Tab-separated table of C-alpha atoms in Angstrom:
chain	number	residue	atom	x	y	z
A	1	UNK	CA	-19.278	31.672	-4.585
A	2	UNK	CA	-22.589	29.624	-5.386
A	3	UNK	CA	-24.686	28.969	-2.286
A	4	UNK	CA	-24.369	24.987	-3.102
A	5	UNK	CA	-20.615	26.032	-2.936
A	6	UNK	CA	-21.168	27.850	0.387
A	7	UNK	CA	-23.600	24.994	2.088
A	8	UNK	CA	-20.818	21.976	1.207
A	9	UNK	CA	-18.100	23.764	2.770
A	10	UNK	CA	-20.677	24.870	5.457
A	11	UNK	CA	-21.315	21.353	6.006
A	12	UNK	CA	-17.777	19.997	5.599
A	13	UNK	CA	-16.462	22.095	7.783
A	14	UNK	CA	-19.317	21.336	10.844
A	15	UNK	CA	-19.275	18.059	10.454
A	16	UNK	CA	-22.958	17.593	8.795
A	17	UNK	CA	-22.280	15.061	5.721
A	18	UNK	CA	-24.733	12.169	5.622
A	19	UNK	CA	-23.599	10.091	2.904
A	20	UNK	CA	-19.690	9.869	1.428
A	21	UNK	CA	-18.412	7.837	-1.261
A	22	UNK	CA	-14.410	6.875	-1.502
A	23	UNK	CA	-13.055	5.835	-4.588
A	24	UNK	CA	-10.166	4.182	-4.998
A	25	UNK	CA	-10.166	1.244	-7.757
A	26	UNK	CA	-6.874	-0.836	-7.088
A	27	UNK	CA	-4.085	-2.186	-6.021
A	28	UNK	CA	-3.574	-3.934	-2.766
A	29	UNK	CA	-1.364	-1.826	-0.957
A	30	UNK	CA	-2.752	1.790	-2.942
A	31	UNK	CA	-6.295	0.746	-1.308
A	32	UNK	CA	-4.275	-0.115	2.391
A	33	UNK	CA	-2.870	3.083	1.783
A	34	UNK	CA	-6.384	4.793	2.297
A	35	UNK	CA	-7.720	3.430	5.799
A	36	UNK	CA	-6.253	5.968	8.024
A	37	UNK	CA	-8.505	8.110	5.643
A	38	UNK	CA	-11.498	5.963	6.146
A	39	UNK	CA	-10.935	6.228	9.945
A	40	UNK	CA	-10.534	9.705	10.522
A	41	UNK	CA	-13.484	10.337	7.561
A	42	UNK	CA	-15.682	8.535	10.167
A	43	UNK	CA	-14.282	9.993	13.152
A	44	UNK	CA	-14.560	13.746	11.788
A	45	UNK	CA	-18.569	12.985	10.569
A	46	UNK	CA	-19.468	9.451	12.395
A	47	UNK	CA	-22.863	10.024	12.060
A	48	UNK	CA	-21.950	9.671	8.378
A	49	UNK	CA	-22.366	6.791	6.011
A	50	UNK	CA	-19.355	5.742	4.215
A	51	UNK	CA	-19.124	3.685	0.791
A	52	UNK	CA	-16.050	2.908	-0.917
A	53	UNK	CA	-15.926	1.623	-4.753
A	54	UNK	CA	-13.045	-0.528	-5.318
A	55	UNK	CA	-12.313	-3.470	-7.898
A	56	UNK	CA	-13.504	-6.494	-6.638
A	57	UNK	CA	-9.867	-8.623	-6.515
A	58	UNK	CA	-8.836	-5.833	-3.814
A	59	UNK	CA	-12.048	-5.760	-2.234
A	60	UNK	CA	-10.320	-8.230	0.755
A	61	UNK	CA	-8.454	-5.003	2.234
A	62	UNK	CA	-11.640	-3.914	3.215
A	63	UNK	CA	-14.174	-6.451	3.565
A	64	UNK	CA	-14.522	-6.484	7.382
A	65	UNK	CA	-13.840	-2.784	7.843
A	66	UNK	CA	-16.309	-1.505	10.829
A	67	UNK	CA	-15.967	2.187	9.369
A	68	UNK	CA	-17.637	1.624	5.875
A	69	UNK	CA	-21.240	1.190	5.103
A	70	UNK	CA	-20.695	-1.056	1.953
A	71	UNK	CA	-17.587	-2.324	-0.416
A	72	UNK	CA	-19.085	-1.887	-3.656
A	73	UNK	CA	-17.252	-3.802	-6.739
A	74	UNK	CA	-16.326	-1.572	-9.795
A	75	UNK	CA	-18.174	-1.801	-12.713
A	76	UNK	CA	-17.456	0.111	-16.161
A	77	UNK	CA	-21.271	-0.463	-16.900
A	78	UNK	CA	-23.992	2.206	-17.454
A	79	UNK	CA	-26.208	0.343	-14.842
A	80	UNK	CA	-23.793	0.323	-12.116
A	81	UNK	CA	-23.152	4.736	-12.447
A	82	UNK	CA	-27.079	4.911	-12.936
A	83	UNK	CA	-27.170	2.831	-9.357
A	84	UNK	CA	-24.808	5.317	-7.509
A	85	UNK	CA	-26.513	8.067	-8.522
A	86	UNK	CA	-29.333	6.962	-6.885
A	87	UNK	CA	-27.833	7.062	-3.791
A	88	UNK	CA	-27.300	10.779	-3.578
A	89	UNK	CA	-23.753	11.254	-1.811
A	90	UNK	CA	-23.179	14.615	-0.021
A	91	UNK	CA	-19.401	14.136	-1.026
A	92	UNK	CA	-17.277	11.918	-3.332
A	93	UNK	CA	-13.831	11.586	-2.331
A	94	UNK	CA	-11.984	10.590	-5.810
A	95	UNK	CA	-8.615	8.775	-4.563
A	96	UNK	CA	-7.347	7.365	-7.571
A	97	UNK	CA	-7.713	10.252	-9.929
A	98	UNK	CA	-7.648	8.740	-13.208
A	99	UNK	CA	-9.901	7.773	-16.303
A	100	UNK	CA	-12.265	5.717	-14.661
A	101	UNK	CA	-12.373	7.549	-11.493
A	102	UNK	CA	-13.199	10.776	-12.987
A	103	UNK	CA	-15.821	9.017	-15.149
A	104	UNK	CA	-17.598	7.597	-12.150
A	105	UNK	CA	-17.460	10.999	-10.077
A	106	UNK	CA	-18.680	13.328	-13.103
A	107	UNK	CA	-21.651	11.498	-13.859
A	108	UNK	CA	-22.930	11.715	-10.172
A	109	UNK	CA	-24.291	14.752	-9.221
A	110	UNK	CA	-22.231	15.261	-6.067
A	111	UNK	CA	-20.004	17.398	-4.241
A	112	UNK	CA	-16.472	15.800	-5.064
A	113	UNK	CA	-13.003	15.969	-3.793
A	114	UNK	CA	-9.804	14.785	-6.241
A	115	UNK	CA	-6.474	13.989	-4.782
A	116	UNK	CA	-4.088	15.939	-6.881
A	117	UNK	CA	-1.413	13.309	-7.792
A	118	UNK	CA	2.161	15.549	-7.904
A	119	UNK	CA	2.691	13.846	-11.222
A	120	UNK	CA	5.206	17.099	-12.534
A	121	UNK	CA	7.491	16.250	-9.599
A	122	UNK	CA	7.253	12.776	-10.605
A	123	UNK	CA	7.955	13.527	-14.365
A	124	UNK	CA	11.070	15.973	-13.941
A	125	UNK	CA	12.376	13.498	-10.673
A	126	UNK	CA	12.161	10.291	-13.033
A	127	UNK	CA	13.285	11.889	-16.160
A	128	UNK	CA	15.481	14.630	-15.228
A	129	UNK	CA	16.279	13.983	-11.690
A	130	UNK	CA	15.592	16.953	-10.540
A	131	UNK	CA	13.886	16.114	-7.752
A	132	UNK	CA	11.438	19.585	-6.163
A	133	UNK	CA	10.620	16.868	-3.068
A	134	UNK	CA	11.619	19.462	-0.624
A	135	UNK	CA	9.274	18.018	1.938
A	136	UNK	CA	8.541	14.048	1.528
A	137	UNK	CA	5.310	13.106	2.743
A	138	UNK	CA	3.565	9.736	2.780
A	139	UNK	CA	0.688	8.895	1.100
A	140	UNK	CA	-1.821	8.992	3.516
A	141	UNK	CA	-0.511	11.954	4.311
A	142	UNK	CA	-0.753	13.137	0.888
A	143	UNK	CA	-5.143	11.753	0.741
A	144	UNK	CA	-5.453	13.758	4.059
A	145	UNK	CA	-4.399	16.810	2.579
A	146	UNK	CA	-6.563	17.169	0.131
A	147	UNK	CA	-9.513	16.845	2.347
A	148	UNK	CA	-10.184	19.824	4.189
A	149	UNK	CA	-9.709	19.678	7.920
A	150	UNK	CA	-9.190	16.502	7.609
A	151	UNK	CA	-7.120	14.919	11.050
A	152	UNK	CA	-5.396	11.484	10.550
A	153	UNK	CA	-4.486	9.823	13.944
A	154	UNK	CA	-1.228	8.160	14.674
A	155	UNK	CA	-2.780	4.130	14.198
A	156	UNK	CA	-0.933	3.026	11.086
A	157	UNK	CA	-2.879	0.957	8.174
A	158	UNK	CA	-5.879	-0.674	9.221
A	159	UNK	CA	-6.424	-4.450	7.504
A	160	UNK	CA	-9.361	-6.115	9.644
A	161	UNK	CA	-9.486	-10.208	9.666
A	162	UNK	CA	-12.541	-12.307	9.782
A	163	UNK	CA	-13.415	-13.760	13.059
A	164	UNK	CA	-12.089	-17.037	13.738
A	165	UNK	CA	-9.284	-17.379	11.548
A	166	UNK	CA	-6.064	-18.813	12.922
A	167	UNK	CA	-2.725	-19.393	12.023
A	168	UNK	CA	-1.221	-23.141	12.001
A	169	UNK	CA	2.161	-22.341	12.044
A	170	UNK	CA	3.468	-23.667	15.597
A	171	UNK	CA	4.580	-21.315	17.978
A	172	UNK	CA	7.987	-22.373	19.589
A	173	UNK	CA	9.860	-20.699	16.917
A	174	UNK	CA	11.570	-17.082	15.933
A	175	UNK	CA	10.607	-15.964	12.545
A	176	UNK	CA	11.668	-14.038	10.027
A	177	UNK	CA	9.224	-13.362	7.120
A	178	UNK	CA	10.476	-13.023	3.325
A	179	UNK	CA	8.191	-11.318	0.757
A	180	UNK	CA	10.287	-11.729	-2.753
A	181	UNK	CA	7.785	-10.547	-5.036
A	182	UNK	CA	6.848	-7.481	-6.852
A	183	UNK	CA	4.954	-6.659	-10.053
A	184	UNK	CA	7.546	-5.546	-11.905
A	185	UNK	CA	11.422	-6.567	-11.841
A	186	UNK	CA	13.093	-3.564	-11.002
A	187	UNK	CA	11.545	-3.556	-7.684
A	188	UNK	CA	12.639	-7.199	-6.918
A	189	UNK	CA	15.435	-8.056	-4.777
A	190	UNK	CA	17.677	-10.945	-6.386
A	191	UNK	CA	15.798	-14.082	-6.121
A	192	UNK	CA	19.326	-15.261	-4.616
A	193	UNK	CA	20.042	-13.073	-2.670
A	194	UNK	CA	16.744	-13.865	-0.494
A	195	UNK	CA	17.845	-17.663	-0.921
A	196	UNK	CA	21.505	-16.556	0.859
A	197	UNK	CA	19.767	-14.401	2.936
A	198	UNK	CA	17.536	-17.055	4.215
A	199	UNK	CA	20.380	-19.319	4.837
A	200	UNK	CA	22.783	-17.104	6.485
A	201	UNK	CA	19.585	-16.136	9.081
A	202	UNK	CA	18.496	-19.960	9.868
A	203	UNK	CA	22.150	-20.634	10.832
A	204	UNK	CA	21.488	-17.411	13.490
A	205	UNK	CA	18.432	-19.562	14.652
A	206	UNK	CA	15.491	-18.040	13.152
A	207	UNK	CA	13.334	-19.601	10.861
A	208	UNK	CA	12.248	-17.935	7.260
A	209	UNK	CA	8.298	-17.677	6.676
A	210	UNK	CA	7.571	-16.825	2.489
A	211	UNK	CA	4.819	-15.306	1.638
A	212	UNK	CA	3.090	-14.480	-2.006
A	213	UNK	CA	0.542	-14.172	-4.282
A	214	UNK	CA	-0.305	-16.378	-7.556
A	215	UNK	CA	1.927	-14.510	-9.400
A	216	UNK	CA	4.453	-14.834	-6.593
A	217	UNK	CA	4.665	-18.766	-6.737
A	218	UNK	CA	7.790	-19.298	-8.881
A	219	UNK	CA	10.123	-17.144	-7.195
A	220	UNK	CA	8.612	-18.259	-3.591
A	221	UNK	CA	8.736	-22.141	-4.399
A	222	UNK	CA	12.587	-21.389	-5.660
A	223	UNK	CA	13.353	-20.073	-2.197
A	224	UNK	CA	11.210	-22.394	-0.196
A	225	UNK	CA	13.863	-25.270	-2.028
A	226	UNK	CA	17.181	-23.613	-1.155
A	227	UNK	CA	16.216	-22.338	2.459
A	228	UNK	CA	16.684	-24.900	4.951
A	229	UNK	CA	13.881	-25.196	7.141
A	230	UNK	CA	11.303	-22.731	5.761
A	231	UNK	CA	7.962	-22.376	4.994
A	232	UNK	CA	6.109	-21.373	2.106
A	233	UNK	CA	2.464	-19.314	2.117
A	234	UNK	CA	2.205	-19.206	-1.085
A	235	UNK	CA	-0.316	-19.940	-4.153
A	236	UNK	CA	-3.669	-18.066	-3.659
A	237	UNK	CA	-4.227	-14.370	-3.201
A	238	UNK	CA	-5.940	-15.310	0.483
A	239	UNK	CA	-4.695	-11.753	2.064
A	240	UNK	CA	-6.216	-13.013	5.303
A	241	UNK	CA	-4.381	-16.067	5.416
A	242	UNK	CA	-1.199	-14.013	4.511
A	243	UNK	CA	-2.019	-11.826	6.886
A	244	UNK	CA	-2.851	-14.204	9.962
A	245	UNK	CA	0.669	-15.953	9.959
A	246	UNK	CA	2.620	-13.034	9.409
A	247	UNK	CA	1.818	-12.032	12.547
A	248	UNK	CA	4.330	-15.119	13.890
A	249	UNK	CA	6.800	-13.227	12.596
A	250	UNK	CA	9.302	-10.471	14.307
A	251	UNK	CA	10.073	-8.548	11.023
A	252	UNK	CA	9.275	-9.201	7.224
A	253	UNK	CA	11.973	-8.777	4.693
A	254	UNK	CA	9.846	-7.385	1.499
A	255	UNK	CA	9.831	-5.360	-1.672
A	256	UNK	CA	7.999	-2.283	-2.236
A	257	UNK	CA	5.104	-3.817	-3.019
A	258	UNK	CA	1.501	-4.659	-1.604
A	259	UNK	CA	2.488	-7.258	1.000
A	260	UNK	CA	4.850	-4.552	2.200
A	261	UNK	CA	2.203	-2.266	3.211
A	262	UNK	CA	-0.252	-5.684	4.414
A	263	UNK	CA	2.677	-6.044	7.192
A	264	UNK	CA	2.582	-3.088	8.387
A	265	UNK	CA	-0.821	-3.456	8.461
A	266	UNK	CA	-0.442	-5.829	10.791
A	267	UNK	CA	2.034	-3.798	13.010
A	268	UNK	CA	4.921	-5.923	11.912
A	269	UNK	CA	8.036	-4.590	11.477
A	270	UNK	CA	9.381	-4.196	7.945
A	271	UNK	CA	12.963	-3.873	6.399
A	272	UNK	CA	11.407	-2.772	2.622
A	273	UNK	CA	14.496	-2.813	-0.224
A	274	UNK	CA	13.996	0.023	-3.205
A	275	UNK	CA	15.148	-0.333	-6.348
A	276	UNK	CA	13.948	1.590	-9.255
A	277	UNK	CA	11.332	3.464	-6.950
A	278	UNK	CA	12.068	5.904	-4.025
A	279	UNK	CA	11.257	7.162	-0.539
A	280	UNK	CA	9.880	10.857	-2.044
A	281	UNK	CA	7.264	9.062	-3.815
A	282	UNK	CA	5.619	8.416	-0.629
A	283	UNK	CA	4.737	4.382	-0.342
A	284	UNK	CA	7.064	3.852	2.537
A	285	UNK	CA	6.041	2.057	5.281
A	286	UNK	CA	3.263	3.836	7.046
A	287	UNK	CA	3.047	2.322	10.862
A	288	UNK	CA	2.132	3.500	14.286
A	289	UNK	CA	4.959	5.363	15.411
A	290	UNK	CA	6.178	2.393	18.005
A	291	UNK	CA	6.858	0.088	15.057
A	292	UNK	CA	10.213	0.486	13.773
A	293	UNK	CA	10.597	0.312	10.474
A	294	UNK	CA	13.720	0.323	7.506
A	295	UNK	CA	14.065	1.559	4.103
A	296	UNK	CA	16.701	0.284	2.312
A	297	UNK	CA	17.967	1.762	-1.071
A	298	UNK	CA	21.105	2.395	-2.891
A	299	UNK	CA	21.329	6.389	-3.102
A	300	UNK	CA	24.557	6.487	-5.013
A	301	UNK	CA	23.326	5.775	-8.506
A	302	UNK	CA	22.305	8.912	-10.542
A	303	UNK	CA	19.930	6.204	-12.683
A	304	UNK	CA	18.102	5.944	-9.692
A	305	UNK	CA	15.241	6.454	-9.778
A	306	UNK	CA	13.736	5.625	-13.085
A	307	UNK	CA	10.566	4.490	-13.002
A	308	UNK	CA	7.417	5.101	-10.685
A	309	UNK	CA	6.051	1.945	-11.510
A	310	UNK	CA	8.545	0.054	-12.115
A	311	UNK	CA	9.978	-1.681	-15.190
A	312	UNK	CA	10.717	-5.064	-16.771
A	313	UNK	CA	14.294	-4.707	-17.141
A	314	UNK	CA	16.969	-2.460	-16.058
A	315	UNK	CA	17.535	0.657	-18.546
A	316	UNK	CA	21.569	0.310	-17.686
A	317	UNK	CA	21.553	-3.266	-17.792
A	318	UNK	CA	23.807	-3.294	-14.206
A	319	UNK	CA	20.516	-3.354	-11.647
A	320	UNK	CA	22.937	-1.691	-9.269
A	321	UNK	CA	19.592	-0.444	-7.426
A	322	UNK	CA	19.309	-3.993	-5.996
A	323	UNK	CA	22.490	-5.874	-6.283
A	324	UNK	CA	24.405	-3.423	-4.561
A	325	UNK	CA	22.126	-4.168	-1.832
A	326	UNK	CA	23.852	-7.201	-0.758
A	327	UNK	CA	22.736	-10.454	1.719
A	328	UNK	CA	25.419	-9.508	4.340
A	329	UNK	CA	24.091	-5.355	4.636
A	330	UNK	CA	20.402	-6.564	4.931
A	331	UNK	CA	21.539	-9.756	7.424
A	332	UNK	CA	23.531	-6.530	9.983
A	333	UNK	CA	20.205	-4.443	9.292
A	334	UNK	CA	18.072	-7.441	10.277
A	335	UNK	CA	20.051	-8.096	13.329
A	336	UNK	CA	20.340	-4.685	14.215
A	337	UNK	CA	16.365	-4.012	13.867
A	338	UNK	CA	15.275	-6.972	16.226
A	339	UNK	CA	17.414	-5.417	18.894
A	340	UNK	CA	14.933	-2.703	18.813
A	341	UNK	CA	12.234	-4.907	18.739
């Protein structure tokens, strides 16, 4: 073993790193996904200085967090790795672990750490469904691994709001919030089966909240017109302002998707519907052990799952993964949840 070997483990184990750099380029809930790691990176060496590189359309998740030195935007220029290198980190923690990523780490001269992504298990549980999850762990879980000693705490997601900003939804009502969108369609629950959903739950007395994103605002603005009663957030990608007003809410009805893990975020209660995804992949809801979350998925199919990602269309043409799931199973699971609540 090299001494510069022997000094950074030295040093990571005895807490003596001055200057860390996390990388971790996109999306919204991936980069949520990484604060616990943020928070017990700064716990573990708080004299430390912590810089995180993310593109700049997710840079929101992180803007206000009291843990990192400075958000820096991703750029694929020369300048911008010439810039970094300057800066001399004692460790770069690579979270992403692809092209870019491990173009930005290997042209600093820096102790770095690379989350091994377990694509094999992926491959043979997507293609073959064989699935070698023996032991399903959660991402965060997953990012703490691969940094030794590294302790996460028990606090959830962190998503910190700028001071000052308020919600103007009226109190005075119960709410139930609906998040119907996803990138891609296999991870979308039936646009009307949120719309019966929504109806079926304003006749118990609550009253439906819909959030989204620009991409969100056709399916959102369908609901908003066939719910009685509800309200739409919908239109810009303001995660604050997403954020702020889902905290009127008791429990959020979402996808696996980004706002998923921005509720939980804000300790809110989610009842998150799979569909061509699943739990062993680890982007479940990651909380604070006194929220109660659900997953809800349809393990019967032997399609299921097929895609990581997520696709455009269902392979089998049936989309059993989600319309099996049906309005009256999620309105029990709803009522049953707040119970708890």
């Amino acid at each position: 073993m090299s001494k510069f070997v022997k000094k950074f483990f030295n040093d990571l184990d005895n807490d003596k790193l001055n200057k860390i750099l996390i990388i971790r380029l996109s999306s919204l809930g991936d980069v949520l996904l990484t604060t616990p790691i943020i928070r017990a990176l700064k716990k573990k060496y708080n004299e430390a200085e912590i810089d995180y590189i993310v593109k700049q359309n997710y840079s929101d998740a992180l803007r206000y967090n009291p843990y990192l030195k400075n958000v820096i935007y991703y750029s694929e220029t020369k300048q911008f790795r010439n810039q970094l290198r300057e800066s001399k980190y004692d460790l770069v923690i690579d979270l992403q672990n692809n092209f870019r990523s491990r173009r930005i780490v290997s042209s600093l001269n820096s102790a770095s750490i690379r989350f091994k992504k377990p694509t094999l298990k992926k491959f043979l549980l997507v293609n073959f469904k064989i699935n070698l999850y023996n032991n399903v762990k959660q991402i965060p879980i997953l990012y703490a691994e691969s940094i030794r000693n590294l302790e996460l705490d028990d606090k959830g997601l962190d998503l910190f709001l700028p001071g000052g900003i308020k919600s103007e939804i009226p109190d005075g009502k119960q709410f139930i919030g609906f998040c119907p969108g996803a990138k891609h369609f296999t991870k979308r629950w039936p646009e009307e089966y949120f719309i019966e959903l929504g109806n079926n739950i304003t006749e118990a007395g609550y009253s439906i909240i819909i959030f989204g994103g620009k991409d969100d605002k056709e399916i959102c603005n369908n609901i908003h017109q066939s719910v009685h009663n509800s309200i739409c957030i919908c239109g810009e990608d303001n995660i604050f302002e997403i954020a702020i007003n889902m905290r009127k809410c008791k429990l959020i009805i979402c996808n696996d998707s980004g706002l998923m893990h921005t509720a939980t975020a804000m300790n809110i209660p989610v009842i998150a519907i799979f569909g061509s995804s699943a739990k062993e992949f680890g982007f479940t809801p990651y909380s604070s052990p006194n929220v109660h979350n659900l997953v809800l998925e349809n393990n019967s199919l032997f399609c299921r799952p097929c895609s990581h990602y997520g696709k455009n269309h269902c392979p089998k043409k049936h989309f059993k993964c989600m319309k099996d799931i049906s309005p009256f199973f999620v309105k029990e699971q709803i009522l049953s949840l707040i119970k708890t609540i």
